[in-house]
Short mmCIF file of C-alpha atoms in Angstrom, two decimals:
data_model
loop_
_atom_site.label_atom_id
_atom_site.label_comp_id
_atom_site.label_asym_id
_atom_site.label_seq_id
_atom_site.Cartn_x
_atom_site.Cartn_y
_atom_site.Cartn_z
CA UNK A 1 0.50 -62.13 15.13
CA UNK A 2 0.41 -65.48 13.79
CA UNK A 3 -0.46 -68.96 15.27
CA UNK A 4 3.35 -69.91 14.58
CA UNK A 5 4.83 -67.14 16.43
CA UNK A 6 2.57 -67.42 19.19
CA UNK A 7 3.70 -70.97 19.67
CA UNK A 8 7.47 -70.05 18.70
CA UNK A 9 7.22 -67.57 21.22
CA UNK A 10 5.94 -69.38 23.73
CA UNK A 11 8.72 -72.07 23.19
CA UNK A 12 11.10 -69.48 23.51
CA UNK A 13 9.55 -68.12 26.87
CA UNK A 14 9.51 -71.38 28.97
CA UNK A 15 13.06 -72.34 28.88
CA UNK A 16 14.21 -68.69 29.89
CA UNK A 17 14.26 -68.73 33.45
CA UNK A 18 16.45 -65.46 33.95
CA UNK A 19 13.27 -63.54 32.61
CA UNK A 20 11.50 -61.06 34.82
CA UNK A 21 8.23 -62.36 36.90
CA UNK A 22 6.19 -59.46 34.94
CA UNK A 23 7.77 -61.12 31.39
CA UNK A 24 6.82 -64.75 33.34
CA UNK A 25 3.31 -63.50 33.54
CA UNK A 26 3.10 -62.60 29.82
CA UNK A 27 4.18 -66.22 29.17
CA UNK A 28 1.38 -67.61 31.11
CA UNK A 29 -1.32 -65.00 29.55
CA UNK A 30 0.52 -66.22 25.83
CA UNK A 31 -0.17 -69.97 26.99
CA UNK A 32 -3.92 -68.71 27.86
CA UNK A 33 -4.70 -67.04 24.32
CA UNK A 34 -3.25 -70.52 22.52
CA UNK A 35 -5.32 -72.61 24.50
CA UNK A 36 -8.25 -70.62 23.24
CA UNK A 37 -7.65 -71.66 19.66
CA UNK A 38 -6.04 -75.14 20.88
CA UNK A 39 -8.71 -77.34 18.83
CA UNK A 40 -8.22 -75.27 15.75
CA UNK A 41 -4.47 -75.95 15.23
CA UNK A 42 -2.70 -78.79 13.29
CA UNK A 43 -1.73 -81.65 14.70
CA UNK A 44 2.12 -81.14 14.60
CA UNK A 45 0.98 -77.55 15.86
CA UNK A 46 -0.35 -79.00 18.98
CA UNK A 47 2.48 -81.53 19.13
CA UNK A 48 4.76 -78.46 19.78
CA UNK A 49 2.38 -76.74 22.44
CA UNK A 50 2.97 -79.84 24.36
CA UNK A 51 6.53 -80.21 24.06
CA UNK A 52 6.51 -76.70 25.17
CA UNK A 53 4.27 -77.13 28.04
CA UNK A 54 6.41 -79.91 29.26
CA UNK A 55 9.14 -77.86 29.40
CA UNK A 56 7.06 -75.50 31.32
CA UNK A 57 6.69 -78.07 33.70
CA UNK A 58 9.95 -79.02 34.22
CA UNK A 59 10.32 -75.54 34.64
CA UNK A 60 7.57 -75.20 37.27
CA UNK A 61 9.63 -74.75 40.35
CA UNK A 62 11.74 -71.80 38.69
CA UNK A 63 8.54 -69.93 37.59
CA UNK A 64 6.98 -70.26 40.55
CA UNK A 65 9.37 -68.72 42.63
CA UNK A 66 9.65 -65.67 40.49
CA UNK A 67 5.97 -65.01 40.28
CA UNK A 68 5.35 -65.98 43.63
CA UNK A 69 6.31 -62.20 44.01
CA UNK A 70 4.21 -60.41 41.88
CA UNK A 71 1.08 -62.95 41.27
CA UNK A 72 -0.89 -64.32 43.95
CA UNK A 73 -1.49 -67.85 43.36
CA UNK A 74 -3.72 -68.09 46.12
CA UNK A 75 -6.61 -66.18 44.61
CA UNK A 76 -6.02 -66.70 40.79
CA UNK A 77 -9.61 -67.24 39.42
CA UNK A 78 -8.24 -68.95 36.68
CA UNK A 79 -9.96 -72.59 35.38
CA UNK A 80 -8.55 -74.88 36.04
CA UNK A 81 -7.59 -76.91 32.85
CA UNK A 82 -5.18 -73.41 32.94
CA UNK A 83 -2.96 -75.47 34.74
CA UNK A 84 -0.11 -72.89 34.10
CA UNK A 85 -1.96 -70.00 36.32
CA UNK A 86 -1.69 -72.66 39.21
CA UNK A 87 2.13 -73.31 39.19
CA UNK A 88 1.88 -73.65 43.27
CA UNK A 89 -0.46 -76.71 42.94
CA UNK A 90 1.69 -78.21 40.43
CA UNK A 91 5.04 -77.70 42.47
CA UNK A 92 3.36 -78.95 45.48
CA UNK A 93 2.44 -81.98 43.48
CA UNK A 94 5.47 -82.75 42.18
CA UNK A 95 7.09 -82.76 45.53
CA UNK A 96 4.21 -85.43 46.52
CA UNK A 97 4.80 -86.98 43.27
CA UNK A 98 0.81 -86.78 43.44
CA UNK A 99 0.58 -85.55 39.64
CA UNK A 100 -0.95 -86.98 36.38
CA UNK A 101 -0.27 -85.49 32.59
CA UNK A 102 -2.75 -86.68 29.98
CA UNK A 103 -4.87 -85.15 27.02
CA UNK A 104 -8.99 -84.06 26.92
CA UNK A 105 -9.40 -86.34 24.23
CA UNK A 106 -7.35 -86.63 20.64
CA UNK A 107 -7.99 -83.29 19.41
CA UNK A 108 -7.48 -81.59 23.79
CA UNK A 109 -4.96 -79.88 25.19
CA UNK A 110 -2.47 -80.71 27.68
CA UNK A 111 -4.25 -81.64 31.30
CA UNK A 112 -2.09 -81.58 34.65
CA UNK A 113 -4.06 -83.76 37.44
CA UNK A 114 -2.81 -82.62 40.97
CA UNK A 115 -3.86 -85.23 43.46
#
C-alpha cells in the first residue's frame, strides 16, 4: 500500500465511531506504521496526519470506550509519543483540561502532553 492510502485510510477510520473495537485497534496500529515514516512525508502529507489526528482526538472519548473492552490500556507498553495507544490518559486529561498539543520540531509529528 501506498503512503496516500495509508493516510486516506486513516482519515477515513477516525471519524467512524460505529466501527468495531477490533477495527478501532487496526486504526491505532495504521496511526503506528505512519508515524514510523512521519519525517519522510511531504509537508501537506503531514498537514493531513494532523488534521486527522485531531479528529482522533476529538474522537478520544468514543474510542476509548469501545476499546476499553478488548485493549487494556493499563499495561500498553507502547511509547509514549504513541499518544493514540494511551486514549485513557488523554480522556482523563481532557476532563482536567490538563492537556497540551504541539509538534517535535518542524519536520515532528503530532505530540499530546497529559499533565
Amino acid at each position: 500500500m501506498s503512503r496516500q492510502h495509508d493516510i486516506d485510510h486513516y482519515g477515513m477510520d477516525v471519524k467512524d465511531l460505529e466501527s468495531s473495537p477490533f477495527e478501532m485497534v487496526e486504526t491505532l496500529r495504521l496511526r503506528s506504521k505512519i508515524h514510523s515514516y512521519f519525517r519522510e512525508l511531504t509537508n501537506e502529507e503531514k498537514l493531513e496526519v494532523n488534521r486527522y489526528d485531531l479528529i482522533l482526538l476529538s474522537n478520544a472519548q468514543g474510542f476509548y470506550d469501545k476499546l476499553k473492552f478488548i485493549h487494556d490500556f493499563q499495561n500498553a507498553n507502547k511509547p509514549e509519543d504513541e499518544w493514540w495507544w494511551h486514549l485513557h490518559h488523554v480522556v482523563k486529561a481532557f476532563y482536567k483540561r490538563s492537556f497540551s498539543i504541539s509538534f517535535a520540531d518542524p519536520h515532528g509529528d503530532l505530540i499530546v502532553n497529559m499533565v
